[in-house]
mmCIF file of C-alpha atoms in Angstrom:
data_model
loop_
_atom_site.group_PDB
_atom_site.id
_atom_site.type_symbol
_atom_site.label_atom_id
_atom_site.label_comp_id
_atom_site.label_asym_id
_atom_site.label_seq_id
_atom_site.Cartn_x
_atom_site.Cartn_y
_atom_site.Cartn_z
ATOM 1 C CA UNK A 8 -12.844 -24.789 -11.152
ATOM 2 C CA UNK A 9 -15.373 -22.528 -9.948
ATOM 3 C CA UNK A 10 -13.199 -21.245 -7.103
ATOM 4 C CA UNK A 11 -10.625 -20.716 -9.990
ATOM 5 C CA UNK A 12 -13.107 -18.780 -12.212
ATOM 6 C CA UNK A 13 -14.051 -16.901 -9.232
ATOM 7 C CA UNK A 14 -10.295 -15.571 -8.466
ATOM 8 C CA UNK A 15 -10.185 -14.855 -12.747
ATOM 9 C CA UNK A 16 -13.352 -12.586 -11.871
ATOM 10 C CA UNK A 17 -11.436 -10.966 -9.307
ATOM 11 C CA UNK A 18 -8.406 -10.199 -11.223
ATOM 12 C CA UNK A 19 -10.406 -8.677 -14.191
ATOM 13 C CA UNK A 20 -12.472 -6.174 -11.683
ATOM 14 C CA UNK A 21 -9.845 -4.964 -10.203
ATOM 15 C CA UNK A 22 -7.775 -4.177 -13.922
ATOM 16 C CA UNK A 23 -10.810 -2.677 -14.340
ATOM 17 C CA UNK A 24 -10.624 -0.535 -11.215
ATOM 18 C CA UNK A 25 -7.097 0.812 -12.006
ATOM 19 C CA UNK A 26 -7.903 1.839 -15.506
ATOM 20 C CA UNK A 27 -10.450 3.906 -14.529
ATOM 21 C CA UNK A 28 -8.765 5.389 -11.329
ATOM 22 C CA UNK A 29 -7.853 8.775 -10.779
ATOM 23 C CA UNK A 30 -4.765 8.729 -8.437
ATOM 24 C CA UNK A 31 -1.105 8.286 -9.239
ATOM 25 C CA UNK A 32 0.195 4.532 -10.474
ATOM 26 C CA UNK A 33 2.430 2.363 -8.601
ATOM 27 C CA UNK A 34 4.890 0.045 -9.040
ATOM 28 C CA UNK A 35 5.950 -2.243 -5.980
ATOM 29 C CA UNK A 36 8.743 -5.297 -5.216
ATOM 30 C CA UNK A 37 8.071 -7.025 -2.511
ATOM 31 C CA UNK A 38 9.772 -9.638 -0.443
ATOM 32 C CA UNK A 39 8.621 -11.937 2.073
ATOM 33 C CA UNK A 40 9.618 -14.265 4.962
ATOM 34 C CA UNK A 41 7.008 -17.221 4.490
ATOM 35 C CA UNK A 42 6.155 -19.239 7.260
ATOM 36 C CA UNK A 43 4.171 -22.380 6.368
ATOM 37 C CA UNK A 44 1.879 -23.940 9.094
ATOM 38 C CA UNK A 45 2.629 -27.734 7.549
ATOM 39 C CA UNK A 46 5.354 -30.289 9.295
ATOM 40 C CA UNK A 47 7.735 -30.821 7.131
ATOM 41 C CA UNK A 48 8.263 -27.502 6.045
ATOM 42 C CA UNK A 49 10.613 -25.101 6.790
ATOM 43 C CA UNK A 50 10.648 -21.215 6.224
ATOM 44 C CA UNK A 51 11.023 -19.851 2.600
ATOM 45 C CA UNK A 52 11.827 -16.584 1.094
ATOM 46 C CA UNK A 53 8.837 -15.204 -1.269
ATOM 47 C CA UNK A 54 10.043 -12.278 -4.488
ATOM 48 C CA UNK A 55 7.174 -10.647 -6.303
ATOM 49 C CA UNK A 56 6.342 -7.235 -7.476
ATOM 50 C CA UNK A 57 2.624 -5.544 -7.319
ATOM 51 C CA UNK A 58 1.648 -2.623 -9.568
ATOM 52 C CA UNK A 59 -1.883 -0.633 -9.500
ATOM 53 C CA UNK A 60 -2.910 2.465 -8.597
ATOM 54 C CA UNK A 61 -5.276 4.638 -5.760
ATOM 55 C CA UNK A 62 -8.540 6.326 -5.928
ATOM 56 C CA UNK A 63 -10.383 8.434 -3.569
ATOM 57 C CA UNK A 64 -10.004 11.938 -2.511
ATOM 58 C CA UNK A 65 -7.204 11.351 0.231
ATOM 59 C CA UNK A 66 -5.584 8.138 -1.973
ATOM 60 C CA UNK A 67 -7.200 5.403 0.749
ATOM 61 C CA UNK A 68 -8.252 2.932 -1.798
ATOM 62 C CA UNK A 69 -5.285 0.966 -3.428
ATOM 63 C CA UNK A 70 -5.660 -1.716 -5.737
ATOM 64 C CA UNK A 71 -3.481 -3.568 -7.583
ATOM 65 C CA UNK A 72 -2.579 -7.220 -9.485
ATOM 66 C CA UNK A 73 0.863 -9.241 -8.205
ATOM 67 C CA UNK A 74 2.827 -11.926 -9.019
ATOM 68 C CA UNK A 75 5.633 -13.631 -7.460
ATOM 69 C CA UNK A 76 7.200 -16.957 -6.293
ATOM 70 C CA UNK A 77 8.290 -18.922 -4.046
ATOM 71 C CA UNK A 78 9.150 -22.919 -3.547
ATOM 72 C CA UNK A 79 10.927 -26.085 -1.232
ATOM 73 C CA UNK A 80 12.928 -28.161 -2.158
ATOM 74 C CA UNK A 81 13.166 -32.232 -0.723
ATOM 75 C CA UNK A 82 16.294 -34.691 -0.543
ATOM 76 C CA UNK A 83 15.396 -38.181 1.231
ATOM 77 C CA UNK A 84 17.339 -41.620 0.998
ATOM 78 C CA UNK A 85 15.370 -44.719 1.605
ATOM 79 C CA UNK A 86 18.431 -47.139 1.697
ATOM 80 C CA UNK A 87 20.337 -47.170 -1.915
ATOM 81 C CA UNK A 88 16.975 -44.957 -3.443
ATOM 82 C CA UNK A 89 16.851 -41.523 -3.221
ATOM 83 C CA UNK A 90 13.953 -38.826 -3.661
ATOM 84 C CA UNK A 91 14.524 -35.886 -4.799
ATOM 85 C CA UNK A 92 11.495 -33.009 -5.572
ATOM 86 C CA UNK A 93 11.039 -29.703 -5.672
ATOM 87 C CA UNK A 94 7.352 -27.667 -5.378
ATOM 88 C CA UNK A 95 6.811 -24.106 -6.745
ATOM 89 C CA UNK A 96 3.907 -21.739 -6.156
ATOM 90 C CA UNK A 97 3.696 -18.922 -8.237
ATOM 91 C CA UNK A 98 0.522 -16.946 -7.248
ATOM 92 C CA UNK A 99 -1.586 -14.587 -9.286
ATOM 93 C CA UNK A 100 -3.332 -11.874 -6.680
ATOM 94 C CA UNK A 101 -5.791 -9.130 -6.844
ATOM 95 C CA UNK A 102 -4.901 -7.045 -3.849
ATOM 96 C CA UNK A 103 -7.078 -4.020 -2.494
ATOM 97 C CA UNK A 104 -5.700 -2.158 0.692
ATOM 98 C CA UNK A 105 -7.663 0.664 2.353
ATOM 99 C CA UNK A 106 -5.463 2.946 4.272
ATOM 100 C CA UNK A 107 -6.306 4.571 7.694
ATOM 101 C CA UNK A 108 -4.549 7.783 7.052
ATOM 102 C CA UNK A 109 -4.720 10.280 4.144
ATOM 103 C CA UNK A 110 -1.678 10.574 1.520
ATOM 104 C CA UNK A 111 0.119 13.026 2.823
ATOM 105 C CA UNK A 112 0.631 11.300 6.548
ATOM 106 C CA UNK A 113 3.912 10.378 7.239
ATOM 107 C CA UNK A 114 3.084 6.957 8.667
ATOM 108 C CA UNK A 115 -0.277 4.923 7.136
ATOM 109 C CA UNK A 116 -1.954 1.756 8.612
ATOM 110 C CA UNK A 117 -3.535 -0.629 5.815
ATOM 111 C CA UNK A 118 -5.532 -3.539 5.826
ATOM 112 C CA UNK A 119 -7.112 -5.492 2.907
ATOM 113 C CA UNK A 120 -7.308 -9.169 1.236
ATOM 114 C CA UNK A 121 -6.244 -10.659 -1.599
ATOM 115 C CA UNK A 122 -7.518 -13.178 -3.759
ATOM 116 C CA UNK A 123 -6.737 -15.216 -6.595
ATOM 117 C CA UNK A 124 -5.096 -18.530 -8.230
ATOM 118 C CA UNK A 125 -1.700 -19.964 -7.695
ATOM 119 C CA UNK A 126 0.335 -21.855 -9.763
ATOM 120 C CA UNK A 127 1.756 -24.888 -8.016
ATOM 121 C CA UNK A 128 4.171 -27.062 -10.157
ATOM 122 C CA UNK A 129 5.161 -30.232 -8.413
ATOM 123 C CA UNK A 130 8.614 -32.281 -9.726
ATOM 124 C CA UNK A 131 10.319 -35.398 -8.480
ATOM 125 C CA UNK A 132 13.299 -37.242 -9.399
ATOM 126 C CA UNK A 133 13.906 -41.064 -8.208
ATOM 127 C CA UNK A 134 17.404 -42.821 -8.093
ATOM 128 C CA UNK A 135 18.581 -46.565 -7.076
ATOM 129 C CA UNK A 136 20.835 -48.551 -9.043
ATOM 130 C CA UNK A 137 19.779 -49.726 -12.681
ATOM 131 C CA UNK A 138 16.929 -46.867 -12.590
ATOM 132 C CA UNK A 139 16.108 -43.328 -12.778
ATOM 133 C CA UNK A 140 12.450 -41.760 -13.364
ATOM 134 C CA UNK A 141 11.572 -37.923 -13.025
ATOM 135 C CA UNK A 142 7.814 -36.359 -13.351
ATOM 136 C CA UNK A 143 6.336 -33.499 -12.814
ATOM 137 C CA UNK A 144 2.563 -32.193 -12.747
ATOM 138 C CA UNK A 145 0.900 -28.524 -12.363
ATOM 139 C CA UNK A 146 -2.089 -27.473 -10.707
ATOM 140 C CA UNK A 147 -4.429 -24.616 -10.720
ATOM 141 C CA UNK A 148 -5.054 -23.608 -7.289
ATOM 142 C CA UNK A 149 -7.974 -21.259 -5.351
ATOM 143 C CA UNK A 150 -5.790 -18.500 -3.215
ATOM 144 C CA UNK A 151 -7.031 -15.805 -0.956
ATOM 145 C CA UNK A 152 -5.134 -13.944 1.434
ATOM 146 C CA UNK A 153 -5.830 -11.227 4.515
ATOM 147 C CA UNK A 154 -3.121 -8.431 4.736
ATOM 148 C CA UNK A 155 -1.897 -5.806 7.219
ATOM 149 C CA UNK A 156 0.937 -3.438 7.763
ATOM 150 C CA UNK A 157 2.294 0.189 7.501
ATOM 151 C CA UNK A 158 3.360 2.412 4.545
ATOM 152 C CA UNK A 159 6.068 4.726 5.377
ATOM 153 C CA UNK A 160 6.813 8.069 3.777
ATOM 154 C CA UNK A 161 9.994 8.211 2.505
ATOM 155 C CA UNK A 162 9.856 10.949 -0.447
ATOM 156 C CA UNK A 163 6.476 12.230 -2.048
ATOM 157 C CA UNK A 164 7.782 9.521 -5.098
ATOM 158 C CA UNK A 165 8.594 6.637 -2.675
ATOM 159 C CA UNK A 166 6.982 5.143 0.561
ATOM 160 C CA UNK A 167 8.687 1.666 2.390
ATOM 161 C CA UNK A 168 5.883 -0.838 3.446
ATOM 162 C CA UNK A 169 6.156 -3.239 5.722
ATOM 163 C CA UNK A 170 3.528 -6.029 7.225
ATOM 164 C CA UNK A 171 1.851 -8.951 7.827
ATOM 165 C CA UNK A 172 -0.292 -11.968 5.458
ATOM 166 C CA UNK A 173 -2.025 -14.508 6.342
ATOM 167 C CA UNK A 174 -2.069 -16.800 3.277
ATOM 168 C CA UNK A 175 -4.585 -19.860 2.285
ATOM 169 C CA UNK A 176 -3.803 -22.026 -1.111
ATOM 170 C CA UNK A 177 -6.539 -24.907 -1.506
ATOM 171 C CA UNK A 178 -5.578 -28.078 -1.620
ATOM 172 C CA UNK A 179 -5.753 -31.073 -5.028
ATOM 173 C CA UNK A 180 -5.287 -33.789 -5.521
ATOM 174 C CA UNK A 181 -2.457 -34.355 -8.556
ATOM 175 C CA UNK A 182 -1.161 -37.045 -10.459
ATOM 176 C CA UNK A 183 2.998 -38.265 -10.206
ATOM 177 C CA UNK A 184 4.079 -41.491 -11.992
ATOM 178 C CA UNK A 185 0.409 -42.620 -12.182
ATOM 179 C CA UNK A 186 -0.767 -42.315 -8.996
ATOM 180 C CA UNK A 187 -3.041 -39.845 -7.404
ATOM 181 C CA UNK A 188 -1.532 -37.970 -4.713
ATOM 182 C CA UNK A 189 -3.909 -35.697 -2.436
ATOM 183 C CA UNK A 190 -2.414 -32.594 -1.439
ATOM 184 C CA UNK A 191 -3.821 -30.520 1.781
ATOM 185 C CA UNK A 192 -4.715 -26.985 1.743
ATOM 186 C CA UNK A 193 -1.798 -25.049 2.774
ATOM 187 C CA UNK A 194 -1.357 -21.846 4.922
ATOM 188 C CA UNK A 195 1.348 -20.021 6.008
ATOM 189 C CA UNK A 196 1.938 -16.500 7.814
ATOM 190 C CA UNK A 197 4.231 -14.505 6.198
ATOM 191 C CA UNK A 198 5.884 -10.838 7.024
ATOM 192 C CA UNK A 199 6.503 -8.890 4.049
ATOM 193 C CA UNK A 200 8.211 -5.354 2.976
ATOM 194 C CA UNK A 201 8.097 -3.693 -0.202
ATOM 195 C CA UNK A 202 9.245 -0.697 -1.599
ATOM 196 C CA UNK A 203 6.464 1.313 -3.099
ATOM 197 C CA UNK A 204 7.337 3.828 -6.413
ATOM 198 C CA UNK A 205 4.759 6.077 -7.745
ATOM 199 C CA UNK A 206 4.490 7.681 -11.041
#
């Protein structure tokens, strides 16, 4: 909880930070190819959308709060029972990104981390003849991630982005039909591209 509380921290500086900053606002969607390091998994599309603003006299400080999804789903038949469950992260990020190259460059390098919580919601279904149970449980979970990439000019309004996270969620331990399940920490590499639009 003090991880948590810690990421909450995080999230309120950096509101703080765009409030006060001086350079133009930004909205930005993003979309990601999500590569988790865990067996078991395989490769899952990530939607979210960032929005903050830059300071500094050439615009090389960015930060900004994001939000955005992503989730697996599970099938598995264990002679006339099946299993069914699904598990959805939706994470909640304070992002700062310094970039290399002042505004007006046509090509910028950035680098920065992120850090936060993530929702993780957890749901499972069972099925064998004469019975049927579903639960479900939701966890609070410490996130932090590194990123890297390129911002690309495209008008002085709009500017593609395109690059690289490194992403860490901590693991729980949760509860599903009355039984404690530990969870591992996960990580996964992801490649992302956005579309950045200033106002």
């Amino acid at each position: 909880r003090k991880i948590v509380l810690t990421g909450l921290v995080a999230l309120t500086l950096a509101n703080v930070s765009i409030a006060e900053a001086a350079g133009p606002a930004f909205i930005r969607p993003t979309v990601a190819y999500v590569m988790p390091d865990a067996d078991g998994y395989d490769d899952a599309a990530y939607i979210g959308v960032a929005a903050g603003a830059t300071v500094g006299q050439t615009s090389q400080h960015e930060f900004s709060g994001e939000i955005g999804a992503t989730g697996w789903e599970f099938k598995e038949g264990y002679a006339s029972t099946w299993v069914e469950g699904t598990e959805t992260y939706v994470p909640f990020l304070a992002n700062y990104r310094y970039y290399a190259q002042p505004a007006d460059a046509k090509v910028r390098l950035y680098f920065g981390p992120s850090i936060g919580f993530t929702q993780a919601r957890y749901e499972i279904e069972v099925r064998s003849p004469g019975f049927f149970g579903k639960d479900d449980s939701t966890e609070i979970l410490f996130t932090f991630a590194a990123n890297i990439g390129v911002d690309i000019k495209l008008t002085e309004k709009l500017s593609l982005n395109a690059g690289y996270r490194y992403l860490y969620i901590e693991g729980c331990e949760t509860e599903l039909f009355g039984e404690d399940i530990d969870l591992d920490e996960s990580n996964a590499h992801a490649i992302t591209a956005g579309l950045n639009i200033r106002f």
